[in-house]
Short mmCIF file of C-alpha atoms and ligand atoms in Angstrom, two decimals:
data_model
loop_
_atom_site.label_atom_id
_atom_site.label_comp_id
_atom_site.label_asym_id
_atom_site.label_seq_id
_atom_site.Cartn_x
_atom_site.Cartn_y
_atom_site.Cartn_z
CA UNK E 1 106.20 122.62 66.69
CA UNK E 2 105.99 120.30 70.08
CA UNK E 3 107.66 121.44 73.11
CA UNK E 4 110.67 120.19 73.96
CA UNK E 5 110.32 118.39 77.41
CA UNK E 6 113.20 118.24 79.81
CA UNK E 7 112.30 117.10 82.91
CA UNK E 8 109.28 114.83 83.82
CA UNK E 9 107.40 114.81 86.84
CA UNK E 10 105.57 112.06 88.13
CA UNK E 11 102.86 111.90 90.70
CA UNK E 12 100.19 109.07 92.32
CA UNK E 13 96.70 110.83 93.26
CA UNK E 14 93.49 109.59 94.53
CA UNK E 15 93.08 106.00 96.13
CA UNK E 16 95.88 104.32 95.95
CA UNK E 17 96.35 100.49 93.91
CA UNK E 18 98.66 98.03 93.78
CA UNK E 19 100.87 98.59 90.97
CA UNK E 20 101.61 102.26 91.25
CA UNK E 21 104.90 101.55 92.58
CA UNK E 22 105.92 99.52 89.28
CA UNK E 23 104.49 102.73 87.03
CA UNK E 24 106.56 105.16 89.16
CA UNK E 25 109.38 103.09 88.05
CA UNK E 26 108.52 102.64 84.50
CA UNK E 27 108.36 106.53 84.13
CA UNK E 28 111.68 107.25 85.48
CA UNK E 29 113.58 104.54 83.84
CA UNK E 30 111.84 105.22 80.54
CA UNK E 31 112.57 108.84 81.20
CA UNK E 32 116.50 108.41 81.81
CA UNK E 33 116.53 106.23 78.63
CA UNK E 34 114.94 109.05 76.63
CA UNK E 35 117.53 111.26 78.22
CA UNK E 36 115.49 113.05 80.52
CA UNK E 37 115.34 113.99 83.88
CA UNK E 38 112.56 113.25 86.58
CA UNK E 39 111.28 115.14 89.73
CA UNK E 40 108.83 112.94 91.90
CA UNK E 41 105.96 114.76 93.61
CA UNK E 42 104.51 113.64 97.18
CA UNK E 43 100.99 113.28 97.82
CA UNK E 44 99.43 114.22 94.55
CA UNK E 45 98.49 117.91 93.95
CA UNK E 46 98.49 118.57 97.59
CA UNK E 47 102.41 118.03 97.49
CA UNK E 48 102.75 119.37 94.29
CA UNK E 49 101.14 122.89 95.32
CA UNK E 50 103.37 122.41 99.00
CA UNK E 51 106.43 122.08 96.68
CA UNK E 52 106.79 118.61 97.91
CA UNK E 53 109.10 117.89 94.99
CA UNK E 54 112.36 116.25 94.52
CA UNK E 55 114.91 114.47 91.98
CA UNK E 56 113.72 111.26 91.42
CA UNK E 57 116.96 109.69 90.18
CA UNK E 58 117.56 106.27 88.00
CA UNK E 59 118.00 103.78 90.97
CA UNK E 60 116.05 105.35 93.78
CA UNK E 61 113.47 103.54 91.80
CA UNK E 62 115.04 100.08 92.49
CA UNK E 63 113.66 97.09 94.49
CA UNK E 64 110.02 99.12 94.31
CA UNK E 65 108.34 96.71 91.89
CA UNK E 66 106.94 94.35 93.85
CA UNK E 67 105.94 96.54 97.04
CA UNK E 68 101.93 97.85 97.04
CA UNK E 69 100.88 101.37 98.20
CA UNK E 70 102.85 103.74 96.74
CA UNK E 71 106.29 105.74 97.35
CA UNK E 72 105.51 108.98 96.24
CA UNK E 73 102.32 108.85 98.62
CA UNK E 74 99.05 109.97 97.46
CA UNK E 75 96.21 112.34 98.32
CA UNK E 76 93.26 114.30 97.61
CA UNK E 77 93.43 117.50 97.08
CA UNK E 78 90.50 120.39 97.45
CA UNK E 79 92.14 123.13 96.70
CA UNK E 80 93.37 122.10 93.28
CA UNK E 81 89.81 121.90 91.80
CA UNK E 82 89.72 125.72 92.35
CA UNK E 83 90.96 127.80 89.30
CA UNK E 84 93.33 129.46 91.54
CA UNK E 85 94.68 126.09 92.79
CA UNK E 86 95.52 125.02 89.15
CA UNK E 87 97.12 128.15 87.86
CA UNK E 88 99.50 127.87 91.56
CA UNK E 89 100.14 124.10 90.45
CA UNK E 90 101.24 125.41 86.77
CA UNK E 91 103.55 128.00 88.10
CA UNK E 92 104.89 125.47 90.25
CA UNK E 93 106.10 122.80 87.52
CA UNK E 94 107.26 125.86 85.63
CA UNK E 95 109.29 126.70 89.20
CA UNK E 96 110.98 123.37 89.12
CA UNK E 97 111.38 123.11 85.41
CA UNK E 98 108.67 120.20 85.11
CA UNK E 99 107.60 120.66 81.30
CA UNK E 100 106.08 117.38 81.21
CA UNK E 101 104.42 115.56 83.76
CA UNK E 102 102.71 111.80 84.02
CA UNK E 103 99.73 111.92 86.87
CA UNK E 104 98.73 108.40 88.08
CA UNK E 105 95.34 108.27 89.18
CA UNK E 106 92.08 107.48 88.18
CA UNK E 107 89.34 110.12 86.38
CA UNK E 108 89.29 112.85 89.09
CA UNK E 109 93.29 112.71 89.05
CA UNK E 110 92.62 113.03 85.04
CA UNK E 111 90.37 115.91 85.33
CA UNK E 112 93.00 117.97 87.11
CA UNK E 113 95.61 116.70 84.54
CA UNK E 114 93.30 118.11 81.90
CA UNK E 115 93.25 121.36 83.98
CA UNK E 116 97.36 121.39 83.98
CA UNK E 117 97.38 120.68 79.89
CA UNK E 118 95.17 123.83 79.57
CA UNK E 119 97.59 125.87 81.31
CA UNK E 120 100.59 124.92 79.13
CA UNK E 121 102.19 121.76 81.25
CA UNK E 122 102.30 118.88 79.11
CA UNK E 123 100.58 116.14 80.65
CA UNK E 124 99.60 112.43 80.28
CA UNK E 125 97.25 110.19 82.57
CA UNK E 126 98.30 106.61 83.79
CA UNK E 127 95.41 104.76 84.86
CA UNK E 128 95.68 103.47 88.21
CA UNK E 129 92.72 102.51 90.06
CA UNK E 130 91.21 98.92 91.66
CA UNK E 131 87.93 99.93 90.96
CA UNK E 132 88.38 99.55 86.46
CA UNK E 133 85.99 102.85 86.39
CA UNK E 134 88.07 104.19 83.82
CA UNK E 135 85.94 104.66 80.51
CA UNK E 136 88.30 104.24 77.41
CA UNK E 137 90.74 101.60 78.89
CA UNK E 138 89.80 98.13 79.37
CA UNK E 139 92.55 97.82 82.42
CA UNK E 140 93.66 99.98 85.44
CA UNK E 141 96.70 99.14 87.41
CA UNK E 142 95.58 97.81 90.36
CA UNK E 143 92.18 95.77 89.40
CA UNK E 144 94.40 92.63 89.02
CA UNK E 145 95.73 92.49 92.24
CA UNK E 146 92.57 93.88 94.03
CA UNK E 147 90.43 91.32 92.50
CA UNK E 148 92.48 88.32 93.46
CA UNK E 149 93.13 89.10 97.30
CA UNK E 150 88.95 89.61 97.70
CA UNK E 151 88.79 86.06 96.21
CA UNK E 152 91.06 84.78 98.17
CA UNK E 153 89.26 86.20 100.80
CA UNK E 154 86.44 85.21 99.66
CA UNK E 155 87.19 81.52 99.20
CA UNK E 156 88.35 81.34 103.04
CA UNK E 157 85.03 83.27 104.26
CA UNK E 158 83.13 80.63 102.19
CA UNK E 159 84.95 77.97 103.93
CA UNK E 160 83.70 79.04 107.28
CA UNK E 161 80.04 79.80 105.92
CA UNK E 162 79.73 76.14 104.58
CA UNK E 163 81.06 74.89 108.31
CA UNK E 164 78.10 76.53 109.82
CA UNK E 165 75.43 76.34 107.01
CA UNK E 166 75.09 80.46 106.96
CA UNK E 167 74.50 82.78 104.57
CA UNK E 168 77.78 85.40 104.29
CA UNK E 169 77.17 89.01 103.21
CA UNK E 170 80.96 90.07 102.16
CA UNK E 171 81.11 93.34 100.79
CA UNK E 172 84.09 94.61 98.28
CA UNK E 173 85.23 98.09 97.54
CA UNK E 174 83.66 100.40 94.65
CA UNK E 175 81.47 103.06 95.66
CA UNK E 176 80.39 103.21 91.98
CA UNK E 177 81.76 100.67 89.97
CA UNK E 178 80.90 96.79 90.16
CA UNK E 179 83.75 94.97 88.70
CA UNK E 180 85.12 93.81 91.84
CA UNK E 181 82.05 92.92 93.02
CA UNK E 182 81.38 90.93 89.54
CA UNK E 183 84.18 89.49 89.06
CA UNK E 184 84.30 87.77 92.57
CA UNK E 185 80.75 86.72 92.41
CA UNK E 186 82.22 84.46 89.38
CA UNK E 187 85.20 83.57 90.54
CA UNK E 188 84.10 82.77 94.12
CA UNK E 189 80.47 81.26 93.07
CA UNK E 190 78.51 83.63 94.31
CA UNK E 191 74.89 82.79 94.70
CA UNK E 192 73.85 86.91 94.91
CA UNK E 193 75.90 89.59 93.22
CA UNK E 194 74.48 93.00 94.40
CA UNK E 195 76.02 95.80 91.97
CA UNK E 196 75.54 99.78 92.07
CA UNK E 197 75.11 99.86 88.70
CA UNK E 198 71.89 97.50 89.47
CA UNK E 199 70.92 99.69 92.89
CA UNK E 200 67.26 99.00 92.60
CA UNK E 201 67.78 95.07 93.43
CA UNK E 202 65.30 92.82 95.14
CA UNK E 203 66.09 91.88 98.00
CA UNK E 204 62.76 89.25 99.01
CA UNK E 205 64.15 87.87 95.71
CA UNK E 206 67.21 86.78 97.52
CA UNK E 207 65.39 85.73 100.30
CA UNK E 208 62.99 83.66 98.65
CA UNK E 209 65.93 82.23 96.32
CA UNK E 210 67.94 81.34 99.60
CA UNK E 211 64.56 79.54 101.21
CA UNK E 212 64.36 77.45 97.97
CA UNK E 213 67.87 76.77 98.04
CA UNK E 214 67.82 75.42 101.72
CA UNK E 215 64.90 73.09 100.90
CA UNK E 216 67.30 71.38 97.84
CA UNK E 217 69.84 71.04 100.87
CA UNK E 218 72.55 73.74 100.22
CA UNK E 219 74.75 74.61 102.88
CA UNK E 220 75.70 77.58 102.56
CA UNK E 221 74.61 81.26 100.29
CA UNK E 222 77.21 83.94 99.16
CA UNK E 223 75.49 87.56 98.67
CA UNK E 224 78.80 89.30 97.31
CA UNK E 225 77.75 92.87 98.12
CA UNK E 226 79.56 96.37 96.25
CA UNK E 227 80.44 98.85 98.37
CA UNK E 228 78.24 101.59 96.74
CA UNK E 229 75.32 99.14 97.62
CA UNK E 230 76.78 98.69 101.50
CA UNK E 231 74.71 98.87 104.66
CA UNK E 232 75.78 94.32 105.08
CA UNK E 233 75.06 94.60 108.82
CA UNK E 234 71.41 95.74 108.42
CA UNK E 235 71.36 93.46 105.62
CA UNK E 236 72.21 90.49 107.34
CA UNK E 237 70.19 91.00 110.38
CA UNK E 238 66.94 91.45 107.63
CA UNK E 239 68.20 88.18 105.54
CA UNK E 240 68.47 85.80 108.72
CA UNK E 241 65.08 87.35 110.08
CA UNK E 242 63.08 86.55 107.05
CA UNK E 243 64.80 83.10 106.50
CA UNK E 244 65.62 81.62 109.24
CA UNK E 245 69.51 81.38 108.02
CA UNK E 246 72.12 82.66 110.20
CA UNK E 247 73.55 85.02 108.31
CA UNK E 248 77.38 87.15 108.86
CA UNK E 249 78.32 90.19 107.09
CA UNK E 250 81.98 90.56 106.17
CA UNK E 251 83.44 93.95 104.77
CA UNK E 252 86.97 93.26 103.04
CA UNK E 253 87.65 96.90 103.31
CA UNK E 254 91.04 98.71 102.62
CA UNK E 255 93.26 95.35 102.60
CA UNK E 256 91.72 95.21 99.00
CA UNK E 257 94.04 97.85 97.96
CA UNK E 258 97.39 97.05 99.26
CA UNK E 259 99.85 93.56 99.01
CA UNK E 260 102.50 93.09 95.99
CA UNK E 261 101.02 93.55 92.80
CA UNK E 262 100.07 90.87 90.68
CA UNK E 263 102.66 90.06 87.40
CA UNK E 264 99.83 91.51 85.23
CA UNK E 265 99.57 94.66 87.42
CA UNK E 266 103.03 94.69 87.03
CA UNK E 267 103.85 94.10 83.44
CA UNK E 268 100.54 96.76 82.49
CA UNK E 269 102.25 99.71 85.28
CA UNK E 270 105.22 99.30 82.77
CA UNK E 271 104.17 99.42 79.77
CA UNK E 272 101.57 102.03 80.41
CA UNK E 273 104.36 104.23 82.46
CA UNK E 274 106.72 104.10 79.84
CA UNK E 275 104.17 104.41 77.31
CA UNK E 276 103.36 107.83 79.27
CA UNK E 277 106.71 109.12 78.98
CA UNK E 278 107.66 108.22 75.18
CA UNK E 279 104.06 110.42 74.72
CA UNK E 280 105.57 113.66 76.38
CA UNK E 281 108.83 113.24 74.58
CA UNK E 282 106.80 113.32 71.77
CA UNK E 283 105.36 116.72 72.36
CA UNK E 284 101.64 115.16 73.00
CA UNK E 285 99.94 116.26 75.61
CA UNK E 286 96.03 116.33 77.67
CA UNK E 287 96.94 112.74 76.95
CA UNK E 288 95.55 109.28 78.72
CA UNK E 289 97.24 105.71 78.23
CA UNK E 290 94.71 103.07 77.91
CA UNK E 291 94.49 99.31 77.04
CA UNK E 292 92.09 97.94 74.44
CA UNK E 293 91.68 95.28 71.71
CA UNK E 294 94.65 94.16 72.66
CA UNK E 295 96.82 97.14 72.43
CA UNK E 296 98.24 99.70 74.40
CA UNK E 297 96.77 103.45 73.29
CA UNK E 298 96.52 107.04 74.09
CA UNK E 299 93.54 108.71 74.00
CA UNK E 300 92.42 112.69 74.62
CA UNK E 301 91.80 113.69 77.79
CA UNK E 302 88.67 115.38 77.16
CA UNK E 303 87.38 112.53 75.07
CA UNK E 304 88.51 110.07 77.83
CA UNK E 305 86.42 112.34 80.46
CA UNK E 306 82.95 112.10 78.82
CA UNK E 307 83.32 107.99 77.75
CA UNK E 308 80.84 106.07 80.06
CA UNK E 309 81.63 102.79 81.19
CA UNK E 310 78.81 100.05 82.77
CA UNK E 311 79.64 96.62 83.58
CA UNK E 312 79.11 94.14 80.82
CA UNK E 313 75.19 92.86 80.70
CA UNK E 314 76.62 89.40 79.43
CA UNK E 315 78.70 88.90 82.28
CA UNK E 316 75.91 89.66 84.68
CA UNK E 317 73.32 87.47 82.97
CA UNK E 318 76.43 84.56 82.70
CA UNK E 319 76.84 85.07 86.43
CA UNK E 320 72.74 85.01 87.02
CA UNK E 321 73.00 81.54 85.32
CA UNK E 322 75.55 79.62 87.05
CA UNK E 323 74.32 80.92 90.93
P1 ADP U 1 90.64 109.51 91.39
O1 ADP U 1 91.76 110.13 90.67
O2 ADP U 1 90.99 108.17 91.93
O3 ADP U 1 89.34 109.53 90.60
P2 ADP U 1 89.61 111.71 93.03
O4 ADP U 1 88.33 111.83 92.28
O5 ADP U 1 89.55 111.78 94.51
O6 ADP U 1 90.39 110.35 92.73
O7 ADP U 1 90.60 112.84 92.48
C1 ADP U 1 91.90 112.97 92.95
C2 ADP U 1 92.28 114.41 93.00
O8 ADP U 1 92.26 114.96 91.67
C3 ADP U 1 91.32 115.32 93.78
O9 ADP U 1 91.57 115.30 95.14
C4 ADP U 1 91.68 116.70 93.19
O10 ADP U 1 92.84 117.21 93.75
C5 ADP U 1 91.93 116.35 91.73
N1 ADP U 1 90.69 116.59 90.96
C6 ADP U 1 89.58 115.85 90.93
N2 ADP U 1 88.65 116.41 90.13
C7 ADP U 1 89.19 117.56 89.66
C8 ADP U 1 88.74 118.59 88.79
N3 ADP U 1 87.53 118.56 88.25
N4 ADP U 1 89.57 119.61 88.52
C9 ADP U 1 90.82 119.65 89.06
N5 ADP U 1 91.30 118.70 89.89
C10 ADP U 1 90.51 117.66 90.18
O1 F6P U 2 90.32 102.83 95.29
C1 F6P U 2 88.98 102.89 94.93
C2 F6P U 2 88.08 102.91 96.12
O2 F6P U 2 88.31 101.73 96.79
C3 F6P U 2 86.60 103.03 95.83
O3 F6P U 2 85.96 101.83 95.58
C4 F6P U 2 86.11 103.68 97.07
O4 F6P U 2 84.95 104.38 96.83
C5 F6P U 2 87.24 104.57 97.46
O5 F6P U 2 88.42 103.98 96.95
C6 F6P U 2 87.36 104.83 98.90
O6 F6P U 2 88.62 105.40 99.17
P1 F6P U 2 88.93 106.33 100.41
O7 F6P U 2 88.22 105.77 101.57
O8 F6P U 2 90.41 106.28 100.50
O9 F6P U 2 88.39 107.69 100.04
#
């Protein structure tokens, strides 16, 4: 028979993304509609195994929607991959009467969800990530939002690089995953789009591509560069010396995570909060939310942990053509 759940906890973990604020909200107004009550934990599993915990009540939620970062705070947390960690963090929900609890976070947050469902807390993941590493959902909050400010960015570096006929090395965030890197090299026109999944590029490619390009009398040459790639200053300095280009490096950095969340972000954080929440008053738990074909789903945990994700060959090969 499922567990009864009482009272919900919520927390954010790992790096934070725009949107978490709107799925903090979704979970504790979708909790009070199911007639539930909901405890908000600081800083991740680091709070939650200080006993950073508190009631999270219906309108302390209010006027949060629209602010990035996120209230609750987040952190990472050593001590919670450790066995010893976990079973603390169990006891501690049991403490505070937590039965079910919704951890928003990307796959390391997930893995010590998974950890938490094993020792008899319900649990259920909310994706929430800017880097869209997350295998079985085609969205994480935060992407949206993330995605837009680096073009924006983008589109006013590019401004400057076409002024002075230079080639601008502007690196994005995502150690391991390319989709912010990919989808600004679209959106922004991107001559070069150097991706980790695609470490092994060639660089005297580039540099022969941006000599040929100079001789047909283009001003300037965007190299949008993934943070797992990294090292722009070095590669700058190597790009102007073999070409002749002046050439800047630009790292967008942390501003990519923060600013008020896009309406997508938005809208997504609430339906995949509440979505969370209607799961653990079902009595489901090791659960993720995800989005796909469409829909909004729930997948396993463990199932969710082992799914690979690569960027999309067709969307590299589209962006090869039109640079
Ligand atoms: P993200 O959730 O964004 O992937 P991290 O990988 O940094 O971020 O994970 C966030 C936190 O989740 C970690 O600091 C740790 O407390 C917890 N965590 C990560 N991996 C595990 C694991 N294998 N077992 C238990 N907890 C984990
Ligand atoms: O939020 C995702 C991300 O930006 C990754 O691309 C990056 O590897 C990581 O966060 C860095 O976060 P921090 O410096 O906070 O550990």
């Amino acid at each position: 028979m499922a567990k009864e759940i009482n009272t919900i906890g919520v927390l954010t973990s790992g790096g934070d993304a725009p949107g978490m604020n709107a799925a903090i909200r979704a979970v504790v107004r979708k909790a009070y509609a199911n007639g539930k009550q909901v405890k908000g934990i600081r800083r991740g599993y680091q709070g939650l195994l200080e006993e950073d915990i508190f009631d999270l009540g219906r309108s302390s939620v209010g006027d949060i929607m629209d602010k990035g970062g996120t209230i609750l705070f987040t952190a990472r947390c050593s001590e919670f991959r450790t066995e010893e960690g976990q079973k603390k963090g169990a006891e501690i929900c049991r403490k505070h009467g937590i039965d079910g609890l919704v951890v928003i976070g990307g796959d390391g947050s997930f893995a010590g969800a998974q950890k938490l469902a094993a020792l008899g807390i319900n649990t259920v993941g909310v994706p929430g990530t800017i880097d869209l590493d997350i295998a079985c959902t085609e969205y994480t909050i935060g992407f949206d939002t993330a995605v837009n400010t680096a073009m924006t960015a983008i589109d006013k570096v590019r401004d400057t690089s076409t002024s002075h006929e230079r080639c601008s090395i502007i690196e994005v965030m995502g150690r391991n995953a390319g989709y912010i890197a990919l989808w600004c090299g679209i959106a922004n026109g991107a001559e070069a789009i150097l991706l980790p999944e695609n470490y092994d590029y060639d660089e005297q490619r580039i540099i022969n591509d941006i000599i040929a390009k100079r001789k047909m009398g283009k001003k300037h040459y965007i190299i949008i560069n993934a943070e797992g790639i990294g090292h722009s200053t070095s590669m700058a300095r190597r790009i102007e010396a073999a070409t002749g280009m002046e050439t800047r490096a630009t790292i967008l950095g942390y501003m990519q995570r923060g600013g008020s969340p896009t309406c997508r972000d938005r809208v997504y954080a609430t339906m995949m909060g509440g979505m969370a929440v209607d799961l653990l008053c079902e009595g489901r738990s090791n659960r993720v939310v995800g989005y796909r074909n469409g829909e909004f789903k729930d997948f396993d945990i463990d199932e969710a942990l082992v799914m690979n994700k690569g960027v999309e060959s067709y969307m590299v090969q589209m962006s090869e053509a039109m640079s």
